[in-house]
Amino acid sequence: MEILKIENLKKRFGGVKAVDGLSFSVREGEILGIIGPNGAGKSTLFNLLCGLMPLDAGRITFSGEDITSLSPHKRCHMGIGRTFQICQPFKELTVLDNVAIAAVFGNSKTVRPWVVKKYSEEILEKVGLSIKKDLYPAHLTTPDLKLLEIARALATSPKLLLLDEVMAGLLPGECDRILKLIRCINREGITVILVEHVMRVVRELCERVIVMNYGQKLCEGCYEDVAGDKRVIEAYLGREETGAQ
Amino acid sequence: MSAGQLFGQALINGILISGIYALAASGLALAFGVVKFLNLAHGEFLMLAAYLGIFLFSSYGLDPLLMTPVVFTLFFILGAVYYKTLVKPVLKAGELNQLLLTFGISIFLQNLALILFGGTIRTISVPYRTHTISFWGINFGTARLLILLLSIVLLVGLYQVLQRTRVGRSIRAVSQEPEGAALVGIDSEAVYLIALGIAVGFASVAGMMLSIIFHAEPMVGFNFTLKGLAVVVMAGLGNVYGVIWASLILGISESFIGVYLPNGTGWSGAIFFLMILGGLIIRHSRVSEV
Amino acid sequence: MKNFKLKYVIVAAAIILAGIFPFITGEYYRHLGILTLMYAVLALSWDFAARAELVSFAHTGFFGLGAYTSALTFLKLGFPLYLSFAAAVLLTIVVAIALGYLTLRLSGIYFAIATLAFSEVLLVVALQLPNVTGGAMGISVPSLFGGMRVYSYCLILGILALAVVVSIYLERSHYHLAFSAMRTSPGAASVLGVNTVRYRLASFTLSAIFSCLAGAFYVHYTTTTIPYEAFSLTIGVASMVMAVLGGLYSTAGPVLGAIVLKIIEEYMRVTIPYGYMIIYGLILVAGILFLPKGLVGVQKKWKFLK
């Protein structure tokens, strides 16, 4: 069963084609990895998927419904959750309130006002931030901020979770912790799309990988297949240096 | 007066007034385009210069138009001081803080003028104020004609400076790509200072013109800030080159409404609102909120 | 715990003082008290919009719209007082939603410019329709409650109480989460399910309603107004400066700011009859320049009042 299908997606900024005729679909319950060199259009793709940017052309179908022109909060209510590559915590709010806002406004299943606190605490428990629930984001470390991003997205009860480089800037040990968390989230039935530069994470988590370059799909397959693909190596390293791996 | 002459007169009046709009607006556009600074106190410099023009003529008999080089220099320096003391500290503080600051300065200067000069409207009559030249039954006010010519000269001069000189190239570079300009060794600090100096200088020249064909009173400047904003918004914020045709549209449409609508001179004050709203909605809609 | 109790003592004292004020003072101070409360309503209403990060100059416009609609329906259509207030509020809601629909897609600075133009245009309309509005001559209505200031005081105190209740509700309910999130990162707020456009529109409309009520009260209280007064930018300026000085995004801040500034203004008005507004310019400039974090810094400094 496919949960998300995008057809011929296009977005340009001035003369730059950030996303150029991209099509793929995502099966329910899978973890899909999207990799590609910097500037390949991965973050733009996420912005188009969650509705933060209008697209120039194409069609996005989620759970069988056309969501191409829906606003971000409606997509959130339908079950698309996301994290930001550059963490965007709400500075004036505590960690608990950061999660509570997603529970109150973003959850399709109504979370009753009197259970919001308990519900948010459970989410923080799950990601392992409960002891820091009363702190302000300014006092959190980078890995904690990443966990907060994930916790907020989870509080909206997503069916599909878009993770934008959650591992960037983390130490290997910290990566393992988040890796486990993602696996756990996926086992609960949440489909995950992962934009990632840390190849180890992609290899361990993703059943299927899409490689993007210049806004287009370069190739698609399991990690081993795409990692060995000549075009992919060229895209990352340049044409002259094939075989450098 | 025939219908054709009436039409021609309205058109000419609109064109004649648009020079002053273009001069006032180009300063706003320059400050916004280069320094990324929206100066709501822009019109108050115009107002101060108008008072200066009246003072120079009534006390010393100096013609305001002949004094423009001196006044421009004076206000250029004032603009540079304004940049150093008030603008620079808030450049990093976010655009809404800039807006509130310059609005505060605007209120301050308006009321300062009210305290110093009182609320009465002041005018002077230079010898050529009421003189007109007629072609085909259409009157060209000599003063307005002179003012339009001076505006054209100044604007062409500004464009030449922007296009041909080293300073101009630096200004354009900073306005397009501040980081890139810094990388190739352009001192953005100096560019900001010059840009704001020119902006305030142009405002002062427009103010001198006001003293000749219009009047000085404490609120006169704010009106020009609003009209300047309308022009700048329609031209595309920060677009110095679009200012000319946008000013022409404002001047001509005000003039036509004044002539053809019953009690139209009053309504012409509402034109800039439509220009601002239309211009903003078409050009600056919130596309992405990231 | 000690602070907690002190806060309630202060609030209780303030309420009692506000209640007995008109009965223990003379006509002049009663008048001053009424104007202060009216400006407290305006400052709070400005803050309602600021909470959704809208720097609005439209409050002048809504104040004048409230004044004129209320006065005209009272005079020309023979509406009773309460219905004329209701009519003003109704029209304001329609106009605010229409204006909001057009301008709320504009980001910060452009929104501010558009609202500034809006207020100026209402002034032109009021001047240009003399058959309806009386043009530059303005309008006159019979005096409110037959000139009994005590009743007027109670009415405006009631309006302020309503604004305070709304403000406290917004602060205590989950809406404050949404507003706070929208101020920090509107993009993140929207992907977490906050309908940013709706909340902006709601806070803008709410803020317009209270400006309109203040305007409607003003015209009946002073019995006469002219376009240059009802649509004077000084109204918007004063409410903005009061909110900024007192501390944004709070209930106590704008109210306190209104009280302090009205006292300063009254003193200035006696010393410099023309140009006393200079104090608002000075405070705005000083506030932005000497509080390094701008408005946010002001808010932090006054946090103990929350």
Short mmCIF file of C-alpha atoms in Angstrom, two decimals, chain A residues 60 65 119 139 207:
data_model
loop_
_atom_site.label_atom_id
_atom_site.label_comp_id
_atom_site.label_asym_id
_atom_site.label_seq_id
_atom_site.Cartn_x
_atom_site.Cartn_y
_atom_site.Cartn_z
CA ILE A 60 1.32 15.08 -4.21
CA GLU A 65 -5.95 12.13 -1.12
CA TYR A 119 0.46 12.97 26.83
CA HIS A 139 19.86 25.17 27.82
CA GLU A 207 15.32 -0.67 2.99
#
